[in-house]
Coordinates of C-alpha atoms in Angstrom, one line a residue:
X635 CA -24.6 -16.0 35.7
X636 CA -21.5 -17.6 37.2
X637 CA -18.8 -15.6 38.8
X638 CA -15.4 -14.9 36.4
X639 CA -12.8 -16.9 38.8
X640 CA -9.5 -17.3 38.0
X641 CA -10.5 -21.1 38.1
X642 CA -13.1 -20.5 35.6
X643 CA -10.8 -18.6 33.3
X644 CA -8.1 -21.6 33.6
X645 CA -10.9 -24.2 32.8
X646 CA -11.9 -22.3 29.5
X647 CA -8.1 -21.5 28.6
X648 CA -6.1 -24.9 30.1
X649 CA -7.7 -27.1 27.3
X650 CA -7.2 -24.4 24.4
X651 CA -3.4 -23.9 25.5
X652 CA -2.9 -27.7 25.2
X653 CA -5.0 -28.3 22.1
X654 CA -3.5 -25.1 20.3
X655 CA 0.1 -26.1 21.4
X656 CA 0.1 -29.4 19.6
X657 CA -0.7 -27.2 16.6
X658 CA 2.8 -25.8 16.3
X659 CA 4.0 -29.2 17.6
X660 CA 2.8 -30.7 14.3
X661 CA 4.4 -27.7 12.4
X662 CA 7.9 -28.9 14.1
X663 CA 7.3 -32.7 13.2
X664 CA 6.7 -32.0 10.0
X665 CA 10.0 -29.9 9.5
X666 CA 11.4 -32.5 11.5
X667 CA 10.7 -35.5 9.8
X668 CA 11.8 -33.7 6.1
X669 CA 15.0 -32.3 8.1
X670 CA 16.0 -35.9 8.8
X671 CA 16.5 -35.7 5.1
X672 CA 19.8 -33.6 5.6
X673 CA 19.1 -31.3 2.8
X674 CA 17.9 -27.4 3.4
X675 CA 15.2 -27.8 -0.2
X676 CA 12.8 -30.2 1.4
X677 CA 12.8 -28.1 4.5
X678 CA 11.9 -24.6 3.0
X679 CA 9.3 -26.7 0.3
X680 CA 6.8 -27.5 3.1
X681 CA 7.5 -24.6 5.0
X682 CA 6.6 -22.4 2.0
X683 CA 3.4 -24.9 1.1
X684 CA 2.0 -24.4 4.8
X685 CA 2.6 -20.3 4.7
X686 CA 0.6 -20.3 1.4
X687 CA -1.9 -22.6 2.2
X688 CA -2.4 -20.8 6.1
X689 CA -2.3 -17.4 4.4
X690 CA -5.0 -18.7 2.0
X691 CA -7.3 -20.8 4.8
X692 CA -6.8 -18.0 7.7
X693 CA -8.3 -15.4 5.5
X694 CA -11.4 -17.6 6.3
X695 CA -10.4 -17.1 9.9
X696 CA -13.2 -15.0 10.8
X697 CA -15.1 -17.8 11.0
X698 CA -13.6 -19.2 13.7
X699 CA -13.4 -15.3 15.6
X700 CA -16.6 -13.9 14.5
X701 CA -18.6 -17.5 15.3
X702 CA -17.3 -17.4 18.8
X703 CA -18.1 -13.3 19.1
X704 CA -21.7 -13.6 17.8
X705 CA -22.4 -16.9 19.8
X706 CA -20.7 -16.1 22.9
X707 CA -23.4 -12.9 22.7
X708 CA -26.3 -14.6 21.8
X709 CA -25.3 -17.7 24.9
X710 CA -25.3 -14.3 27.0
X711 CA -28.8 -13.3 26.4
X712 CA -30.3 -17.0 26.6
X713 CA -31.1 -17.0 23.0
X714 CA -30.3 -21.0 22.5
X715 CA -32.1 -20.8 19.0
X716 CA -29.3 -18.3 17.4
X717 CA -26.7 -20.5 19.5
X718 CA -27.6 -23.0 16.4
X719 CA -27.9 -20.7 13.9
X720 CA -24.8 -19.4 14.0
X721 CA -22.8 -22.3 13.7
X722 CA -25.3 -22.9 10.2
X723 CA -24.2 -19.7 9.2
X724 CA -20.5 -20.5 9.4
X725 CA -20.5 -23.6 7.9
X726 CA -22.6 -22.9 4.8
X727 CA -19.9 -19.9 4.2
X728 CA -16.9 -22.6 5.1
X729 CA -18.1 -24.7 2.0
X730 CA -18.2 -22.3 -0.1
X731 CA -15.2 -21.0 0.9
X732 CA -13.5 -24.6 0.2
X733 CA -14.7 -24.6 -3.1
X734 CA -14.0 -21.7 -4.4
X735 CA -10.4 -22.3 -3.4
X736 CA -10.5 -26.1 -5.1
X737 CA -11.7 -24.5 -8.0
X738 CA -9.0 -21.3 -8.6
X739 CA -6.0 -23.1 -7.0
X740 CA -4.2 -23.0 -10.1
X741 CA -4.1 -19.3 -10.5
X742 CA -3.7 -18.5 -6.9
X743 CA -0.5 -21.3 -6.6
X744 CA 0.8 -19.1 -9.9
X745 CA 0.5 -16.0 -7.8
X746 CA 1.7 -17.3 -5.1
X747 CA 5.0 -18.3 -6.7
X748 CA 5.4 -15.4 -8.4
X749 CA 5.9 -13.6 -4.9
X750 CA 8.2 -15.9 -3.4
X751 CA 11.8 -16.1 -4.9
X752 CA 12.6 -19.2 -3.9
X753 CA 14.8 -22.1 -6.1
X754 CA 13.2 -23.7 -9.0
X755 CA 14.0 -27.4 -6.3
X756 CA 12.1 -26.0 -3.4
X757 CA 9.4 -24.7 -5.7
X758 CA 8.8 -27.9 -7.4
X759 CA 8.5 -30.0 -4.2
X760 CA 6.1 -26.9 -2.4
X761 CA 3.6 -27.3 -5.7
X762 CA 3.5 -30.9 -5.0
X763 CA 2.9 -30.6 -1.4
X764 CA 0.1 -28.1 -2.4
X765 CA -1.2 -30.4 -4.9
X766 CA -2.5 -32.3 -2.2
X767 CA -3.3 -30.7 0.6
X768 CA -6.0 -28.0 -1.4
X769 CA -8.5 -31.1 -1.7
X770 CA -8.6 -30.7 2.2
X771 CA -9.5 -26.4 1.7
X772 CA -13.9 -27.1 2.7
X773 CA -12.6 -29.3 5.8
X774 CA -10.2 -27.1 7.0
X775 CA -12.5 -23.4 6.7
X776 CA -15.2 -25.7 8.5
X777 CA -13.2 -26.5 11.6
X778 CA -12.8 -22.3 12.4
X779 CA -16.7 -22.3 12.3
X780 CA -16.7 -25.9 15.0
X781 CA -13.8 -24.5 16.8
X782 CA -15.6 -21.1 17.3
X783 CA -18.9 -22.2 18.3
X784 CA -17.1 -24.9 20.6
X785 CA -15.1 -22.0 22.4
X786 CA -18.3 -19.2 22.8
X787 CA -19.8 -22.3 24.6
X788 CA -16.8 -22.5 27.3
X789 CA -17.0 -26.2 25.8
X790 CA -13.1 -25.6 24.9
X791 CA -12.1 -29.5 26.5
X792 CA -14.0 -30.6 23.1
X793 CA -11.8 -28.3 21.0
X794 CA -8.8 -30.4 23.2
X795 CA -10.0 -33.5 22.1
X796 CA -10.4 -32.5 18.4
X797 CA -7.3 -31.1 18.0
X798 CA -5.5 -34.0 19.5
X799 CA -6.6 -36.6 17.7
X800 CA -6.5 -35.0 14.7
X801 CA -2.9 -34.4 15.2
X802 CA -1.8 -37.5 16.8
X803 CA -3.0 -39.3 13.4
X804 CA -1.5 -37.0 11.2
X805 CA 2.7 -37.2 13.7
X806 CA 1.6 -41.2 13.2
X807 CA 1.0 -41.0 9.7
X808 CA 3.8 -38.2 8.9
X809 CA 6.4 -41.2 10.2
X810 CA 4.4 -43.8 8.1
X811 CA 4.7 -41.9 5.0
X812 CA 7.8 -40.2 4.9
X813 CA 10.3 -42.4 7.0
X814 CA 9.0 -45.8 6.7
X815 CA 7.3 -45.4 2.9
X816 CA 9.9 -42.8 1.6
X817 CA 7.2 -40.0 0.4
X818 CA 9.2 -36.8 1.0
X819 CA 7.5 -33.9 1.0
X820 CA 4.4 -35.3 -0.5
X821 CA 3.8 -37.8 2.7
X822 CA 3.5 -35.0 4.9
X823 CA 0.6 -33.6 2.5
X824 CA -1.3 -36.3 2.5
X825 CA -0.5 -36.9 6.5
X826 CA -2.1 -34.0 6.7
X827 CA -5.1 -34.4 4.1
X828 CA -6.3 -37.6 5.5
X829 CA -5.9 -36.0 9.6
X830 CA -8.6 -33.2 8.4
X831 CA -11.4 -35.7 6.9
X832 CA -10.9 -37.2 10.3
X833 CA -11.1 -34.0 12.3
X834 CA -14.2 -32.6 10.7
X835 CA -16.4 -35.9 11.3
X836 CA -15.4 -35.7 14.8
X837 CA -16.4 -32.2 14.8
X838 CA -19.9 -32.6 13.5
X839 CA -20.4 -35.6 16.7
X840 CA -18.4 -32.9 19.3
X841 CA -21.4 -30.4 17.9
X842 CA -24.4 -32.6 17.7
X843 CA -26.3 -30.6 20.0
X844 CA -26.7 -27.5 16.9
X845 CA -28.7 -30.3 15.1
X846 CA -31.0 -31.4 17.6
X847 CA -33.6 -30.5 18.6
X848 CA -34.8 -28.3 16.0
X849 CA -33.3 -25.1 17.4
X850 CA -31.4 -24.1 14.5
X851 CA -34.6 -24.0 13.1
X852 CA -36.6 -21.8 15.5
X853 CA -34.8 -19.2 13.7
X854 CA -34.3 -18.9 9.8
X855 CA -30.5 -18.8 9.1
X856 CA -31.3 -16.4 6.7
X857 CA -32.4 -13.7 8.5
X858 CA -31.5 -10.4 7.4
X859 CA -30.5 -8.4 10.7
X860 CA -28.4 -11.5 11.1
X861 CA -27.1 -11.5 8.7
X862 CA -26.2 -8.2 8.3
X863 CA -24.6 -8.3 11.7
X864 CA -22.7 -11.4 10.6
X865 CA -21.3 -9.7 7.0
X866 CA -20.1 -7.0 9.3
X867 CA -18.5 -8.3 11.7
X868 CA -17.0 -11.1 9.4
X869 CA -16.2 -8.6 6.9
X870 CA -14.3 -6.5 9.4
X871 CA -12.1 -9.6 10.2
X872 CA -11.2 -11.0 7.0
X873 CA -9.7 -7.6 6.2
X874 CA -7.9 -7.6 9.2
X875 CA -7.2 -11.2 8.3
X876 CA -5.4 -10.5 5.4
X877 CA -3.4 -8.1 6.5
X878 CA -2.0 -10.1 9.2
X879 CA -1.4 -12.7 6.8
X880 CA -0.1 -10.7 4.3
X881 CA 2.6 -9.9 6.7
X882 CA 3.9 -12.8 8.1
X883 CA 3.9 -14.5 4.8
X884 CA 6.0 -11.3 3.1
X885 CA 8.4 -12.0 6.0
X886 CA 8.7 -15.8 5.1
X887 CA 9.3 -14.6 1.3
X888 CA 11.8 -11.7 2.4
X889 CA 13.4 -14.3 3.7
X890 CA 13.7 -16.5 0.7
X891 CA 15.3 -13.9 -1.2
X892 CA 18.3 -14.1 1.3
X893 CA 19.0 -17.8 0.1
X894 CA 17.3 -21.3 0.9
X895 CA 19.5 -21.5 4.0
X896 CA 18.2 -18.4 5.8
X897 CA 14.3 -19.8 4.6
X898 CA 15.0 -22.9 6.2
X899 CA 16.5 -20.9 9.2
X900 CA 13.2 -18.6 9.5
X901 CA 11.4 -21.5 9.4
X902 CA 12.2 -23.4 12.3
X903 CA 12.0 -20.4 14.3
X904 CA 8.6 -19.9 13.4
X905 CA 7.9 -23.0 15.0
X906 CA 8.8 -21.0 18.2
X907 CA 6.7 -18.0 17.2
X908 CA 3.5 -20.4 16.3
X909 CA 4.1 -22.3 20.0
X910 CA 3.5 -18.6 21.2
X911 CA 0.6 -17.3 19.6
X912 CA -1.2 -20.8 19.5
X913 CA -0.4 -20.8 23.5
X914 CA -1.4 -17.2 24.4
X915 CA -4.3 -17.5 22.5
X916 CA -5.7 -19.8 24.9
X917 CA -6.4 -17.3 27.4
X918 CA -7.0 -14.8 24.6
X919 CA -10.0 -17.3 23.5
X920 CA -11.2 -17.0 27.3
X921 CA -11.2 -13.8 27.1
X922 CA -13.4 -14.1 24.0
X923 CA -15.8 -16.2 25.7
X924 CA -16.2 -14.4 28.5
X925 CA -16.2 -10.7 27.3
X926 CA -19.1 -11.9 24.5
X927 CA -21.0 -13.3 27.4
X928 CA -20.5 -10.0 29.3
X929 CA -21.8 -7.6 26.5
X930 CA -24.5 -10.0 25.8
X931 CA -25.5 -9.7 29.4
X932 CA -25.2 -5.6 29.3
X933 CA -22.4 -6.0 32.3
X934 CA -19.2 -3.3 31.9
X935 CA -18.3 -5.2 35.4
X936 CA -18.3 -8.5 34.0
X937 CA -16.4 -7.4 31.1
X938 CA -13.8 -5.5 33.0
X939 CA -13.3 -8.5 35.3
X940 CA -12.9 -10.8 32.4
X941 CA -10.3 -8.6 30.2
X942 CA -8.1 -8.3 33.8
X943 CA -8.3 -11.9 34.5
X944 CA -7.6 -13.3 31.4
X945 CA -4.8 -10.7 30.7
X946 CA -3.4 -11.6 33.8
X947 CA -2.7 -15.3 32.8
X948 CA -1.7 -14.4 29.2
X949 CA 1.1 -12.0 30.3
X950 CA 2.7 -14.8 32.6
X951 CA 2.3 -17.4 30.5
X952 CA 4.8 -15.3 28.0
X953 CA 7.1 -14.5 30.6
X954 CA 7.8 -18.4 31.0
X955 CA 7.4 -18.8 27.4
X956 CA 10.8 -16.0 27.0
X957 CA 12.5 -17.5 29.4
X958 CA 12.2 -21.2 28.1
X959 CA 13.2 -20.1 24.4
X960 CA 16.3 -17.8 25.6
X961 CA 17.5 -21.1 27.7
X962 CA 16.2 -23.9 25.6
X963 CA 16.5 -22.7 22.3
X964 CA 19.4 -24.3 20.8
X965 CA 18.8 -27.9 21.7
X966 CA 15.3 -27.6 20.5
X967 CA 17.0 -26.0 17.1
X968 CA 19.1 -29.1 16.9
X969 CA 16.0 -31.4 17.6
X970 CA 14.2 -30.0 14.4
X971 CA 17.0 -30.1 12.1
X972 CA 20.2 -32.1 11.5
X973 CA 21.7 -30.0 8.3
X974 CA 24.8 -27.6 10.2
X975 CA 24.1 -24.8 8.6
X976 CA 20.6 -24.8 9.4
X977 CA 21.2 -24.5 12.7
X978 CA 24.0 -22.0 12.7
X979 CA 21.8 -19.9 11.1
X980 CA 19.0 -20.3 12.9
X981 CA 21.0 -20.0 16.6
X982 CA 22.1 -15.8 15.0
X983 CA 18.3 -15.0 15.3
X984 CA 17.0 -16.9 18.6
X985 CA 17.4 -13.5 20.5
X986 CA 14.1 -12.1 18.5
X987 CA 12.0 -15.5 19.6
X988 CA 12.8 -15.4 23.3
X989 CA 11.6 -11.6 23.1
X990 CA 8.8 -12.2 21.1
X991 CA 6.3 -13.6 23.9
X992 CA 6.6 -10.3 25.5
X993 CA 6.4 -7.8 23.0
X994 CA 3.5 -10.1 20.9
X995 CA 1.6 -10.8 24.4
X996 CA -0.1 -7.6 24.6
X997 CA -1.3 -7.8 21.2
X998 CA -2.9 -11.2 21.5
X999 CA -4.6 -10.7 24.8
X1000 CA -6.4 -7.4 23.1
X1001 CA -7.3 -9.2 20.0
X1002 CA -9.6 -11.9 22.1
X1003 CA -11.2 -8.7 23.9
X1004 CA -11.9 -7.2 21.0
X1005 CA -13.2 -10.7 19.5
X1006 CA -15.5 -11.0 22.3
X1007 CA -17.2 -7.4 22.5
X1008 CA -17.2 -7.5 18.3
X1009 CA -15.9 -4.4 18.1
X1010 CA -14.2 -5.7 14.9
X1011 CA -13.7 -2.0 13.1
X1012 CA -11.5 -1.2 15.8
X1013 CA -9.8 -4.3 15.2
X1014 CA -9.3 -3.4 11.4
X1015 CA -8.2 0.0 11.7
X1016 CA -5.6 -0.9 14.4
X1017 CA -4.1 -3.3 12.1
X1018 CA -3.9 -0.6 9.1
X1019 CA -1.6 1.5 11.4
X1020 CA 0.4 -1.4 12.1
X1021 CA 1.0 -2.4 8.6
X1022 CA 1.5 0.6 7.3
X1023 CA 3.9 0.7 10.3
X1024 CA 5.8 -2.6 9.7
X1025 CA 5.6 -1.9 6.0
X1026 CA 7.7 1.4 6.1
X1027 CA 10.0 -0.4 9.2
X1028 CA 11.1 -3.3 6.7
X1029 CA 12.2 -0.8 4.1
X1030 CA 14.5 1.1 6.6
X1031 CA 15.7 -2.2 8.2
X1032 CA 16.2 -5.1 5.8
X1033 CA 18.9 -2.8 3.4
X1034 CA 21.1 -2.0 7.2
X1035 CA 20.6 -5.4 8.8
X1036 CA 19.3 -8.0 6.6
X1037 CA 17.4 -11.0 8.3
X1038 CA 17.9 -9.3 12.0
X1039 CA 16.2 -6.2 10.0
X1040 CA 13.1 -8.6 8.5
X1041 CA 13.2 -9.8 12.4
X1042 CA 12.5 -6.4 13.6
X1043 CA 10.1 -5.3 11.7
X1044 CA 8.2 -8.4 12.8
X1045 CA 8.5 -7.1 16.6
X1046 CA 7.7 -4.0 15.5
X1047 CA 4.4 -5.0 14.2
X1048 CA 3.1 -6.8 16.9
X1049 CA 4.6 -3.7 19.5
X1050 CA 2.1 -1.6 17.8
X1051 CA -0.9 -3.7 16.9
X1052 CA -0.7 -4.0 21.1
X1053 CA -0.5 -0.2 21.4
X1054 CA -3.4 1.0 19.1
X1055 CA -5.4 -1.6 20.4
X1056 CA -4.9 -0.5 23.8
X1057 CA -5.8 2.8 22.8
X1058 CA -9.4 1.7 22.1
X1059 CA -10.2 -0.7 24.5
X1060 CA -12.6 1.2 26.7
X1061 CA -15.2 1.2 23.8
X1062 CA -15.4 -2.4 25.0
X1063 CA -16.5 -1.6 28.4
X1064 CA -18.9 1.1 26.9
X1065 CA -20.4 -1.1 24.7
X1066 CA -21.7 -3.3 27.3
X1067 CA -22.7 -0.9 29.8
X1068 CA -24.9 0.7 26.6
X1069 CA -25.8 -3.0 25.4

């Protein structure tokens, strides 16, 4: 098996830092294009319709993680026939998934509403943004499961190509639709819907070696050890999943309840979180490669070598990511939105982003470890502390400081998902010297 090299690591993450960049990049056109409109509603509208719609698809996130865990594992014993089937696997659950959303969206927009304070304006234009965009739920859920099995393959400068063409169409047709055609809010749905059918036939060509050959087939997808190993490990991350989710969206709804301003506010400086996570977790994902291959070929060595090397990377990368938000921030505020008080508002909180690299980084790194080895009850307990955690922090902070208080606790949770992880990470090296 080929030596872990920085040079290998930078091969696997390079690609995944560019592709999962432009993701966040789209997330700031679209707020850009609406905030040429001059008015705060529009803004806080499709920022609310992505939170509920990201909550609701990144539940299904495990697909993505536990696709790249199990695969990565199975590339690292040789075993090309459960290479296939666990891409099968993931995208019979994705479909499913899809339509089971299609099918309750009404109740789940309801709920959805009925947590998030926001005006009756930026409520009406965020149900018709959703309107749209749930037709694209099966399309979306099925990308984790490509992505993933793209990723445990080191094949990451396929995810690259995916993810930018899928997102140059969807910047191209965002301009179409909502400056040249006047659609508002609803053009950058259906920007959005018609970028995904794209994405996922691109996906299915990008993955074309699953299908052939017949080695999906030289084991049933239906296996029961399988599957058992897949509910667990799936099951394990959804919960963790939703917790994560369930955080960050309460901290967009907190944040409603302080006035459409302060949403709009939050949510151009989540563009500068998203750039961070989306960009870390390019060496994170090496790290998942890597550490799955390294527990599938019974090597603590190899998995040691892996975690250091990646981590390496991943901690510098959010140094210069700090640095370039703490002197760069304000223009890049003003590039995004053109209403003033947007952007005084938004400058009062830019301290928490250019510390956010560095007290998130940590976290991130040890969530691809983690990923990799499948020890994915560690991963769910540690994120139980850290909600409970962040839970109790909001209720001290938001009363004494308001949105810097809602800002803190979001540190806060990310300080101590790094921590309890930390705690538990030489089960990963045990768990490969025991294979």
């Amino acid at each position: 098996m080929a030596e872990i090299t920085h040079a290998r690591v930078l091969k696997i993450a390079l690609p995944i830092v560019l592709s999962n960049a432009t993701i966040p990049i789209l997330g700031a056109v679209d707020t850009a294009v609406v905030g040429q409109l001059g008015l705060p509603a529009p803004i806080g509208a499709v920022g609310i319709g992505a939170v509920i719609l990201s909550s609701l698809y990144w539940i299904f996130g495990f697909l993505r993680m536990g696709t790249t865990g199990l695969v990565s594992q199975a590339h690292g014993t040789g075993d090309t026939g459960e290479v296939s089937a666990g891409l099968m696997r993931a995208l019979i659950i994705a479909g499913i998934a899809g339509l089971s959303l299609i099918v309750l969206q009404l109740p789940l927009f309801w709920a959805a509403f009925q947590l998030a304070p926001a005006s009756d304006e930026v409520e009406r234009l965020a149900r018709d943004y959703l309107q749209i965009r749930i037709w694209g739920a099966p399309l979306t859920i099925s990308l984790y499961a490509f992505t993933g099995w793209l990723i445990a393959l080191e094949r990451t400068r396929g995810v690259l190509l995916l993810q930018v063409a899928m997102n140059a169409l969807n910047v191209g047709l965002d301009l179409l639709f909502v400056l040249g055609l006047g659609w508002g809010v609803q053009g950058v749905a259906g920007a959005t819907l018609i970028s995904e059918i794209s994405g996922v036939v691109l996906a299915l060509w990008l993955c074309r070696a699953a299908f052939a050959g017949g080695l999906w087939r030289a084991r049933a997808i239906f296996d029961r050890v399988k599957l058992a190993t897949m509910a667990r490990v799936n099951t394990d991350i959804m919960l963790r999943s939703i917790l994560l989710q369930a955080s960050f969206t309460s901290f967009l709804f907190l944040g409603a309840g302080q006035g459409d301003v302060t949403l709009a506010a939050n949510q151009v400086l989540l563009q500068f979180l998203q750039i961070t996570a989306f960009a870390l977790d390019g060496f994170a994902f090496s790290a998942e490669s890597l550490v799955g291959q390294a527990v599938g070929a019974h090597s603590a060595a190899r998995l040691r070598r892996a975690s250091i090397v990646s981590s390496q990377w991943g901690i510098g990368g959010a140094l210069a990511l700090g640095a370039v938000f703490l002197l760069a921030g304000p223009a890049i505020i003003d590039l995004m939105t053109t209403a003033p008080n947007v952007r005084i508002e938004a400058r009062d909180y830019l301290i928490w982003i250019a510390a956010a690299p560095l007290i998130g980084g940590p976290a991130w790194m040890l969530d691809g470890i983690f990923i990799g080895a499948t020890l994915t009850r560690e991963m769910r307990n540690a994120m139980v502390i850290s909600v409970a955690i962040y839970t109790a922090a909001l209720f001290v902070l938001i009363p004494l400081f308001g949105n810097h208080g809602l800002w803190a606790g979001l540190m806060i949770l990310n300080a101590t998902r790094g921590l309890t992880m930390a705690r538990l990470y030489p089960r990963a090296e045990a768990k490969a010297a025991a294979g």
